[in-house]
Tab-separated table of C-alpha atoms in Angstrom:
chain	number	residue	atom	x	y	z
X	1	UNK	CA	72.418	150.288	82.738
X	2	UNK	CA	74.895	152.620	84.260
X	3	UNK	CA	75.444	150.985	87.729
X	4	UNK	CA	78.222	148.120	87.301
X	5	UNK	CA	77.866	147.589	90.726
X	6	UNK	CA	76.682	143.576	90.007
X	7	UNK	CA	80.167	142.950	88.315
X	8	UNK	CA	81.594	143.219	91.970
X	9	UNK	CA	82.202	140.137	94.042
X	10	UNK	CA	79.572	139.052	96.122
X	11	UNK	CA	80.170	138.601	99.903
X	12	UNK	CA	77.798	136.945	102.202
X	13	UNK	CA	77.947	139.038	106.267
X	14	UNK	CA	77.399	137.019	109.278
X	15	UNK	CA	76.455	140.234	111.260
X	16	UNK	CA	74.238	141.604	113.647
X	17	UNK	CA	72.804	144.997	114.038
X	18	UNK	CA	74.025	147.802	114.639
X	19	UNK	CA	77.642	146.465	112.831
X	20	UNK	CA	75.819	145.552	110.182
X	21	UNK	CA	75.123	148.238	108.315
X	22	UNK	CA	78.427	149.594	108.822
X	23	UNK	CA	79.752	146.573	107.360
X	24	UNK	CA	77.738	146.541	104.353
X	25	UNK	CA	78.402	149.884	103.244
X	26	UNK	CA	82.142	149.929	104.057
X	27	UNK	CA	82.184	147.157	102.061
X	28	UNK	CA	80.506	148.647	99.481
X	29	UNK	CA	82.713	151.598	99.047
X	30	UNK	CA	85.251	149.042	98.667
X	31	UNK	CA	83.783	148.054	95.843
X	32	UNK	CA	81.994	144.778	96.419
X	33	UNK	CA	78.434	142.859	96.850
X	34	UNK	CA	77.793	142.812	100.416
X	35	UNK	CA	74.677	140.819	101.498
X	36	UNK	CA	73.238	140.110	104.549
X	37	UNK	CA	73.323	136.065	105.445
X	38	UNK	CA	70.903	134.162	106.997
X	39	UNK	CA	70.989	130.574	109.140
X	40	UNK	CA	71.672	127.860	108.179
X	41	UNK	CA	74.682	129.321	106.333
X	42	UNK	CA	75.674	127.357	103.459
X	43	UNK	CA	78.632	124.750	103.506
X	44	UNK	CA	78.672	124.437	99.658
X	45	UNK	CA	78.115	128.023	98.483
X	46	UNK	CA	81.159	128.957	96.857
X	47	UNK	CA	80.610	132.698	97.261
X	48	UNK	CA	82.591	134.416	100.419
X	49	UNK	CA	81.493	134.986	103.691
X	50	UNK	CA	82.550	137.670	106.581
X	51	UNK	CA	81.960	137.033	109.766
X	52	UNK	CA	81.990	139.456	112.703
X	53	UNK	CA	82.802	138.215	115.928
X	54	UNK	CA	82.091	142.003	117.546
X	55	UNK	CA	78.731	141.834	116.928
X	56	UNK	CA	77.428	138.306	117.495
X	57	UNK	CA	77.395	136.075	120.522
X	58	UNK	CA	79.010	133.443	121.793
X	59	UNK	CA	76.168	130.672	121.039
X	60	UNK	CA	75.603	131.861	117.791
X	61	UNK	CA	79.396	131.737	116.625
X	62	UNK	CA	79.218	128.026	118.261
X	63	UNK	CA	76.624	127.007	116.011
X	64	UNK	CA	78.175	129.011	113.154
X	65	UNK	CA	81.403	126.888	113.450
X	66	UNK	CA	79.672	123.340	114.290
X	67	UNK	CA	77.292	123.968	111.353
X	68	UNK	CA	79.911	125.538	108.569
X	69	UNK	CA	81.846	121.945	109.213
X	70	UNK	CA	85.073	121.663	106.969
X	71	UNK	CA	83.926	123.689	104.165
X	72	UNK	CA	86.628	125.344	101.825
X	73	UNK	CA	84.378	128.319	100.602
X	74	UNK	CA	86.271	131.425	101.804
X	75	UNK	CA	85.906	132.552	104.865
X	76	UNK	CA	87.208	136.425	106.215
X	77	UNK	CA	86.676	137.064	110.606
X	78	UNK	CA	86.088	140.604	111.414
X	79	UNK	CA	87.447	140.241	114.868
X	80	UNK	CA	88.793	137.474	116.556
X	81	UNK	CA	91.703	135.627	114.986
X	82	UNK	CA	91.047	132.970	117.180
X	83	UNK	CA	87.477	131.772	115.223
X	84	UNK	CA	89.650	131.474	111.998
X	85	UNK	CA	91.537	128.290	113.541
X	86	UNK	CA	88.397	126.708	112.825
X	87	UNK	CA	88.771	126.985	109.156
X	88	UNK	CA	91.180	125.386	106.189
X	89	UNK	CA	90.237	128.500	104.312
X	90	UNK	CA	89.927	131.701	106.011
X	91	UNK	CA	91.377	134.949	106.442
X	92	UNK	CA	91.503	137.383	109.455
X	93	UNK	CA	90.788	141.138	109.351
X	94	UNK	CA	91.885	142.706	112.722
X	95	UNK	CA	90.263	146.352	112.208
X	96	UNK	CA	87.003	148.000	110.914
X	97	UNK	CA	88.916	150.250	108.776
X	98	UNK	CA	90.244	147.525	106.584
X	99	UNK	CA	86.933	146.852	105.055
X	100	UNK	CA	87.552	149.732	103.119
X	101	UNK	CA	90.535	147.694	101.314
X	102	UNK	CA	89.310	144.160	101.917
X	103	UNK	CA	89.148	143.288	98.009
X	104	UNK	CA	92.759	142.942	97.486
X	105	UNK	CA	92.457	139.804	100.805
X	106	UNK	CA	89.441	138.856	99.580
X	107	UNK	CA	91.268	138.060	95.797
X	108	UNK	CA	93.526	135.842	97.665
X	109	UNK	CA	91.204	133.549	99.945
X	110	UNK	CA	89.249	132.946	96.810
X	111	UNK	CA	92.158	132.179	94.827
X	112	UNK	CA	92.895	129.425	97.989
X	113	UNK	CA	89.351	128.209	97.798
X	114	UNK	CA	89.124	127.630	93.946
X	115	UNK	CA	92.871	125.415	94.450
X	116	UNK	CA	91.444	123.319	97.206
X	117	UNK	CA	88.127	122.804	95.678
X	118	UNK	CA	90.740	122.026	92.357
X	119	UNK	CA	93.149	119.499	94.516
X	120	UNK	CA	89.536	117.567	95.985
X	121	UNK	CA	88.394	117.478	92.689
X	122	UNK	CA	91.878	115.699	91.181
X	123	UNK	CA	92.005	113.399	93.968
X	124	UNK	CA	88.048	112.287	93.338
X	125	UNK	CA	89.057	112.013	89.265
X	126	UNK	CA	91.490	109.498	90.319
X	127	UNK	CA	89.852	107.761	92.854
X	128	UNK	CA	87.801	106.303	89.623
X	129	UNK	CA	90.912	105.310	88.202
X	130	UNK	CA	92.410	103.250	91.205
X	131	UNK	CA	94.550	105.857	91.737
X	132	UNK	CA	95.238	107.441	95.552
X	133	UNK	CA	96.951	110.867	94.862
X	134	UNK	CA	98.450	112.514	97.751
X	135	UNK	CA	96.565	114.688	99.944
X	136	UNK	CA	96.927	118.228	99.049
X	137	UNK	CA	99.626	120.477	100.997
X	138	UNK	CA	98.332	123.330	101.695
X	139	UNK	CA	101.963	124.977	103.691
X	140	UNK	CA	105.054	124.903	101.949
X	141	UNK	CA	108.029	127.268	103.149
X	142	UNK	CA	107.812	130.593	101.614
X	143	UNK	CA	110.614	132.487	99.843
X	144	UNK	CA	109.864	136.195	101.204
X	145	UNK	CA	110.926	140.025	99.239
X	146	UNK	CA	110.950	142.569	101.120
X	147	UNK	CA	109.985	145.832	100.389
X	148	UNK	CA	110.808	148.519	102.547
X	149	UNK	CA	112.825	151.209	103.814
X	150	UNK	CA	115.640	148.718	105.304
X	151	UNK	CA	115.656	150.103	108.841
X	152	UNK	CA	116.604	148.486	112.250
X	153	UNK	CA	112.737	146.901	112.101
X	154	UNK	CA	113.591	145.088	109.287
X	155	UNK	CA	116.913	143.648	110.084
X	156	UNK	CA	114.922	142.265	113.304
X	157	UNK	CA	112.281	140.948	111.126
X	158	UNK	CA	115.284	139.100	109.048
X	159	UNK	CA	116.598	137.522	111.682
X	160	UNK	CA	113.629	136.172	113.322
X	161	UNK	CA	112.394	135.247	109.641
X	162	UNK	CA	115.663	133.333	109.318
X	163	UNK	CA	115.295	131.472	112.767
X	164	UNK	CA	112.014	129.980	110.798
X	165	UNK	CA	113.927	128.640	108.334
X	166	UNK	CA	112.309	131.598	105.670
X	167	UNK	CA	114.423	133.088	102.949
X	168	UNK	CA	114.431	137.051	103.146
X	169	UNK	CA	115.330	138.970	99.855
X	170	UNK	CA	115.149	143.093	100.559
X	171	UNK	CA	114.174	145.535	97.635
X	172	UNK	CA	114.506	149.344	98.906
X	173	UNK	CA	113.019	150.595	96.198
X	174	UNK	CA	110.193	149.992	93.425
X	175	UNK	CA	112.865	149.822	90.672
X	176	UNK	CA	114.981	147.061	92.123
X	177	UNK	CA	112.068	145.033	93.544
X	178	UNK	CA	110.583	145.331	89.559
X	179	UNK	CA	113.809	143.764	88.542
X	180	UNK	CA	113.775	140.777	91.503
X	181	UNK	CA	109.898	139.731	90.144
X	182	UNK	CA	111.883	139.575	86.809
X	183	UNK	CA	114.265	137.199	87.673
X	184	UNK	CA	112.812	134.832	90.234
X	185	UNK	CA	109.388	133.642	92.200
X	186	UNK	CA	108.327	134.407	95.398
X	187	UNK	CA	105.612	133.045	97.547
X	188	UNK	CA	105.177	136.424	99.137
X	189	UNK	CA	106.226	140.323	99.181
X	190	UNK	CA	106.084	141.801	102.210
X	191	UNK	CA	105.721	145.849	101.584
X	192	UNK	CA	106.768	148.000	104.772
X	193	UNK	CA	105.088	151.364	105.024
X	194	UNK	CA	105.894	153.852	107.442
X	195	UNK	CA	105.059	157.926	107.384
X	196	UNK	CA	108.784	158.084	106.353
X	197	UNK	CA	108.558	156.127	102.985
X	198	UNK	CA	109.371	157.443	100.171
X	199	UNK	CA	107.611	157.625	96.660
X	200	UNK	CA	104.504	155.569	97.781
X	201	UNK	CA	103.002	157.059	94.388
X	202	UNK	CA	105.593	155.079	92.519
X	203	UNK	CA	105.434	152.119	94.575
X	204	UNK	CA	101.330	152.079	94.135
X	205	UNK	CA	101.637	152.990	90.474
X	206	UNK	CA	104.359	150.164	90.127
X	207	UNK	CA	102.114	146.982	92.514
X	208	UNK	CA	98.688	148.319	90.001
X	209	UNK	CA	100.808	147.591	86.822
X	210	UNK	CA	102.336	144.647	87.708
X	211	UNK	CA	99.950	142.965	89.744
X	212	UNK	CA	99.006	140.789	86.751
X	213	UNK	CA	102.722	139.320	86.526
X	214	UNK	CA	102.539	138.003	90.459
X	215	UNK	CA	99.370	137.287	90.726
X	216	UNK	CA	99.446	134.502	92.677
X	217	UNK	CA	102.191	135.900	94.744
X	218	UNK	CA	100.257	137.419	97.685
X	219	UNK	CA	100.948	140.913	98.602
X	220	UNK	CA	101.650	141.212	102.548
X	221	UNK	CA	101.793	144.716	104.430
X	222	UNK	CA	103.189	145.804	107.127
X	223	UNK	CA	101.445	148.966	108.104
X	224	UNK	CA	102.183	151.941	110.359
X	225	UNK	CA	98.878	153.297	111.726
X	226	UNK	CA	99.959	157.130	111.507
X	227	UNK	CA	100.180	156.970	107.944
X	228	UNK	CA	97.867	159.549	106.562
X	229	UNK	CA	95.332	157.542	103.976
X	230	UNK	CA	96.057	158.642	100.889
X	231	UNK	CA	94.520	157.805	97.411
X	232	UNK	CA	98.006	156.205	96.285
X	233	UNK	CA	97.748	154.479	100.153
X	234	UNK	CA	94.749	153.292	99.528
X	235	UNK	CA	95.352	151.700	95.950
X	236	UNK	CA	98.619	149.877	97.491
X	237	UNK	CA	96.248	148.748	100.184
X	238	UNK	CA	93.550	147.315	97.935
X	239	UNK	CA	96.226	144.771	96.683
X	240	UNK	CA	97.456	143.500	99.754
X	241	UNK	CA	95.951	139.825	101.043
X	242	UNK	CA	97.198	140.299	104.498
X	243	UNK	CA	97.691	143.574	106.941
X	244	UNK	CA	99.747	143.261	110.027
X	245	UNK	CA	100.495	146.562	112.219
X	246	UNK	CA	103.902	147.904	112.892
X	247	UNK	CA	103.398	147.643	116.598
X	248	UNK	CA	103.798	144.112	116.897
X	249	UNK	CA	106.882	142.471	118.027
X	250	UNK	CA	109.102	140.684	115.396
X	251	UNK	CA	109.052	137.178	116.379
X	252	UNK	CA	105.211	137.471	116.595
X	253	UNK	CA	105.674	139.538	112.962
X	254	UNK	CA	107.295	136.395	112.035
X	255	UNK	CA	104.771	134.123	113.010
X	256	UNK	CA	102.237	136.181	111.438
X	257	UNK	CA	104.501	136.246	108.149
X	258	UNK	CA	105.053	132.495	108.211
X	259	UNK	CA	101.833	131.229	108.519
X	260	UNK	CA	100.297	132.993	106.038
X	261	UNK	CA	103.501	133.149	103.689
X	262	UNK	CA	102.892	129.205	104.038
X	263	UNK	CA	98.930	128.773	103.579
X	264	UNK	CA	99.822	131.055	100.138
X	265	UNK	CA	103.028	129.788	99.100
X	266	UNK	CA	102.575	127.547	95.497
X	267	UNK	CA	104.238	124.255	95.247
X	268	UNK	CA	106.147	123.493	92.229
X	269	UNK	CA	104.604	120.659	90.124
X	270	UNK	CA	106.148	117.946	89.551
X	271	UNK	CA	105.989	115.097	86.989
X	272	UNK	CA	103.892	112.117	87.689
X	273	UNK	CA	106.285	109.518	86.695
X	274	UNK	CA	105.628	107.117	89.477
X	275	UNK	CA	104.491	103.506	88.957
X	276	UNK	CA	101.983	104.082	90.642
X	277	UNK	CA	100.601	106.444	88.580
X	278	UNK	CA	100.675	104.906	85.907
X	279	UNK	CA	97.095	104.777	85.512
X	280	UNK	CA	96.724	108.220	84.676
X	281	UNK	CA	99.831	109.317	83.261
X	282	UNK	CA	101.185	109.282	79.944
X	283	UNK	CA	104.461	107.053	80.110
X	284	UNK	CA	107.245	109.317	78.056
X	285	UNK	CA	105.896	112.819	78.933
X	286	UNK	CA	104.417	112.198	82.882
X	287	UNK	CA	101.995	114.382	81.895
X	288	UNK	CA	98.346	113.106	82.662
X	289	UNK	CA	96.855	110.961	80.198
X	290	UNK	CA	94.581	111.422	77.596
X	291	UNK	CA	91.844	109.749	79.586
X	292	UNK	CA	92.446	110.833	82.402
X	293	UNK	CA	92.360	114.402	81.444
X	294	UNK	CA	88.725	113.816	79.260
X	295	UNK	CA	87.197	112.383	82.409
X	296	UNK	CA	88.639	115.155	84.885
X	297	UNK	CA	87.704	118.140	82.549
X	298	UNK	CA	84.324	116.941	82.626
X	299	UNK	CA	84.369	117.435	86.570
X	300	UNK	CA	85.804	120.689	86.109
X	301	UNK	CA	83.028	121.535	83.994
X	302	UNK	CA	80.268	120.672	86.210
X	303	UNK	CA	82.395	121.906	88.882
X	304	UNK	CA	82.805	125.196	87.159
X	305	UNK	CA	79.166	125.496	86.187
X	306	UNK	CA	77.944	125.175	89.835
X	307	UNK	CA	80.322	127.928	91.361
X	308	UNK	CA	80.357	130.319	88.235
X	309	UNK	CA	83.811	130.103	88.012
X	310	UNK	CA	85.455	130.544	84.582
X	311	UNK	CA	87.315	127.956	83.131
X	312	UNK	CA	89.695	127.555	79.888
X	313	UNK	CA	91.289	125.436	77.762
X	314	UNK	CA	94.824	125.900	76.453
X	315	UNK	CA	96.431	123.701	73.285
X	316	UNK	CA	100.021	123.730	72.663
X	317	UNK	CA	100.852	121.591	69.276
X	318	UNK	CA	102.893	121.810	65.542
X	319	UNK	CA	100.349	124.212	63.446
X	320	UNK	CA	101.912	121.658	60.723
X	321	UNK	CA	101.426	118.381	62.318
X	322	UNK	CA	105.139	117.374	62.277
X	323	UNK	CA	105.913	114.919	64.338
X	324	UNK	CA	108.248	115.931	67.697
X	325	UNK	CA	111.143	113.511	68.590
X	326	UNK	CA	111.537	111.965	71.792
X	327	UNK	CA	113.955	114.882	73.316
X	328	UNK	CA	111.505	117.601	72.220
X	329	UNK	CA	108.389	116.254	73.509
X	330	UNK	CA	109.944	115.751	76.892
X	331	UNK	CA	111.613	119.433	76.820
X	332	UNK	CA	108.235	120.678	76.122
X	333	UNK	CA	107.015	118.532	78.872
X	334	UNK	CA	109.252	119.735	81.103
X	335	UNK	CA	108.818	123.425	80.379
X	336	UNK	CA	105.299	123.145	80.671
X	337	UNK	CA	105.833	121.396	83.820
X	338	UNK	CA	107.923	124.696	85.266
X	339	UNK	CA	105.225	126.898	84.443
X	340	UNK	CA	101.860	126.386	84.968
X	341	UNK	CA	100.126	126.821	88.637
X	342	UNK	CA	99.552	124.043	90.860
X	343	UNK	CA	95.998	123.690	89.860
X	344	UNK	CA	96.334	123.535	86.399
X	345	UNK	CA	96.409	120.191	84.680
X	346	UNK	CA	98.308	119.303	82.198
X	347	UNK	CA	98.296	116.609	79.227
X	348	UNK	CA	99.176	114.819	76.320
X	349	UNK	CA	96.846	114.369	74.394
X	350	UNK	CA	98.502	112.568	71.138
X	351	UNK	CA	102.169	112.190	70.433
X	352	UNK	CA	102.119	116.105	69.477
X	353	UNK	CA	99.730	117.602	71.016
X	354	UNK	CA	99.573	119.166	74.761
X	355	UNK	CA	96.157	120.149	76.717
X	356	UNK	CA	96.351	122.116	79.861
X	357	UNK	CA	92.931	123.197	81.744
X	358	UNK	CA	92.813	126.270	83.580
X	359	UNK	CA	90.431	126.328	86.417
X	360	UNK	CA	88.888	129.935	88.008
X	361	UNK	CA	90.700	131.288	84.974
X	362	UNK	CA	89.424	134.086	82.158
X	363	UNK	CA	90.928	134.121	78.767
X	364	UNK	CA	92.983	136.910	79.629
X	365	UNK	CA	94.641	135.105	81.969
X	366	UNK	CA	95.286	131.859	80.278
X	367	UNK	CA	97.000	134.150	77.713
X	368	UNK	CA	99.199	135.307	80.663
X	369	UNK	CA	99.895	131.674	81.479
X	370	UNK	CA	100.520	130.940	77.534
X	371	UNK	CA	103.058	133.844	77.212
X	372	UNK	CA	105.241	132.600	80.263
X	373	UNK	CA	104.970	129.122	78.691
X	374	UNK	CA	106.284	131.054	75.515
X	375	UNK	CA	109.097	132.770	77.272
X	376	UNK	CA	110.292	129.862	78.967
X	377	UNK	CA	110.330	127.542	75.707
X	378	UNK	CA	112.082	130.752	73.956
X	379	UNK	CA	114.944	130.845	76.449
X	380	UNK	CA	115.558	126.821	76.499
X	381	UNK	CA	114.798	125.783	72.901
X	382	UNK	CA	113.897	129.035	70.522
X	383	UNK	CA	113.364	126.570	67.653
X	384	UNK	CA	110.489	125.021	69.637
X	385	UNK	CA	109.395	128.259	70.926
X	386	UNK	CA	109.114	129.547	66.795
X	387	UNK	CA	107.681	126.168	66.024
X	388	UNK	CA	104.648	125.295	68.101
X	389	UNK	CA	101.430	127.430	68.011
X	390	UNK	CA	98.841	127.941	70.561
X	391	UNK	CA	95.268	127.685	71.104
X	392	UNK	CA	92.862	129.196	73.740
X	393	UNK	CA	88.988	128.307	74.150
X	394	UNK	CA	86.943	129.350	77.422
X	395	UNK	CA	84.707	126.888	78.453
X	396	UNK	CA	80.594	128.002	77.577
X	397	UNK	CA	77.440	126.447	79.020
X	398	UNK	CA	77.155	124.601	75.893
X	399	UNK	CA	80.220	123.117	76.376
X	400	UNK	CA	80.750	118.947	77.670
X	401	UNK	CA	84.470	117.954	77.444
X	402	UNK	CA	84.328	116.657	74.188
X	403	UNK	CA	83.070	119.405	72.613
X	404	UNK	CA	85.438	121.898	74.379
X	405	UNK	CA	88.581	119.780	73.683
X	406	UNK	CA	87.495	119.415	69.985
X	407	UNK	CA	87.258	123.056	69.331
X	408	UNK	CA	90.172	123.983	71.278
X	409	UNK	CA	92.164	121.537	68.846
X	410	UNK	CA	90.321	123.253	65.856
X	411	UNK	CA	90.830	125.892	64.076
X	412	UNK	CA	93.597	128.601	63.318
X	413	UNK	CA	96.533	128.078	65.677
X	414	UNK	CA	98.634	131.142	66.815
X	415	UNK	CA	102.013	131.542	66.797
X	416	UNK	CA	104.032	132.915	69.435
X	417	UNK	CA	105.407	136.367	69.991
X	418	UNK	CA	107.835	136.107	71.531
X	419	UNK	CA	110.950	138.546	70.469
């Protein structure tokens, strides 16, 4: 079979003709599954949906809205911002010609869709325990780089960005904002393109290498719309979760910038150590619990088998089965801790031995996520970081938790490489 065109991601279209077709084969050449959706529309699907308000009426975007109800699948409006309001979990595209480049935005509202459904989940887990966990924050103040030419349209942008309250580092060039990523995390990058910026071929060359090292940092644009198309245009454009045109003012810019900088922006986690919580922590790491963490990665499971999401298991533990004292198990804790996503969930599972699960994540990712781990241990405690050895199994349709947790602790543990 030559035609990869089914490893794409499917998108459901809430059009009518003649849109329609234009939608589905812009989308196509774009590089995703377009299909055409039919009523009633599906509140638990997990797969996206686009909705154009151009092309459908009033009544039928009424009963779209009353019938899709509070779902979280993600949700992109061709059109009218105004619809997305509706939504916890949707994204607006302003203009046809972004359809093109919609993958890059459609990356991120799925990324958003698999943490809520993730959060839900966690808060159901411990429901059966006694446990009320917070509900989930979806905004959080964003820490903003800027990538850009550093004109008068920035330093307006800065300031109305700083009457919000919203951090603003600047970059002007590929190089430096390469060495900012390096150094620090930021909830978003805003990249400014005009017909005046320079070396877009190194700044697309730069975003499609390193995408994997931010990538749950959302990439926002700020796009002039004389700027010729280009294949190096295009590939920057791909990667970019939200578009906003040069045109508009900067305090509505800033707006623009802060509400989506906040519906993206991660939270840091932090330990569980309340009395409260008890129930499903462990009481010297305040990491979750043992059985806690058996009962929630069979939800994730099921959860994971019904969307088609991937799902993996990481195991961080002495290859030799030394025992840790007190001080190291908590630094490991605590590095852990400082670098795994919001969603993730980690645990002890023995005195030794720490479990994290990786929802709507591949095994080439959770080796990303093992490697930072790595790094981090390596800077605090190298002995640690040369000590421990790490294990990676992605979940299979054979798989219950017990199984999966038993042959992620089994068998040959590697060692870091760090250095």
């Amino acid at each position: 079979m030559n035609d990869l065109a089914y490893l794409d991601p499917p998108i459901e279209v809430l059009a009518a003709s003649p849109r329609l077709d234009m939608i589905l084969s812009r989308l196509r050449s774009g590089r995703m599954r377009p299909f055409r959706a039919d009523f009633p529309i599906s509140r638990a699907s997990s797969e996206a949906l686009l909705v154009d308000t151009k092309s459908l009426d009033r009544e039928t975007l009424d009963h779209f809205i009353q019938n899709a109800g509070e779902t979280v699948r993600p949700i992109l409006v061709l059109g009218d911002p105004a619809i997305a309001t509706h939504f916890s979990n949707a994204v607006v595209v302003p203009r046809d010609r972004d359809l093109s480049v919609l993958r890059g935005r459609l990356d991120a509202v799925t990324r958003r869709s698999a943490r809520m459904f993730e959060l839900q989940l966690r808060s159901k887990t411990a429901a059966a325990f006694g446990v009320n966990l917070p509900a989930p924050i979806v905004e959080t103040v964003p820490d903003l780089l800027y990538l850009g030419d550093g004109s008068s349209r920035f330093l307006a942008l800065q300031a109305a960005l700083g009457e919000r309250g919203i951090t603003v580092t600047a970059a002007f060039s590929a190089h430096t904002a390469a060495d900012y990523v390096k150094q620090r995390v930021f909830a978003a990058i805003l990249i400014d393109i005009t017909p005046e910026t320079k070396s877009l071929d190194k700044l697309a060359n730069w975003v499609s290498a390193a995408v994997q090292s931010f990538e749950d940092t959302p990439l926002l644009g700020l796009l002039d719309p004389s700027v010729v198309p280009t294949p190096a245009f295009e590939s920057l454009a791909s990667h970019m979760s939200d578009v906003f045109d040069h045109g508009t003012a900067a305090r509505d810019l800033a707006a623009h910038v802060e509400a989506h900088g906040r519906r993206h922006a991660q939270r840091s986690v932090v330990t569980l150590g309340d009395a409260a919580l008890s129930a499903i922590c462990h009481p010297d790491t305040g990491l979750y619990s043992q059985r806690f963490f058996e009962v929630h990665l069979q939800n994730q499971i099921t959860l994971s088998t019904e969307r088609g999401d991937p799902l993996t298991l990481l195991v961080v533990c002495d290859p030799q089965h030394d025992r840790l004292t007190p001080r190291e198990r908590s630094l490991v804790a605590d590095t852990i801790l400082s670098g795994v996503r919001e969603t993730d969930l980690p645990a002890t599972i023995d005195p030794d031995t720490f479990a994290i699960s990786l929802p709507a994540t591949s095994y080439k990712g959770a080796v990303h996520i093992c490697e930072r781990l790595f790094r981090g241990l390596d800077r605090t405690t190298p002995h640690l970081a040369s000590r421990l050895g790490w294990r990676i199994t992605e979940k299979r349709a054979y798989h219950d938790s017990e199984r999966l947790l038993s042959e992620a602790r089994s068998g040959v543990y590697q060692k870091s490489r760090m250095g």
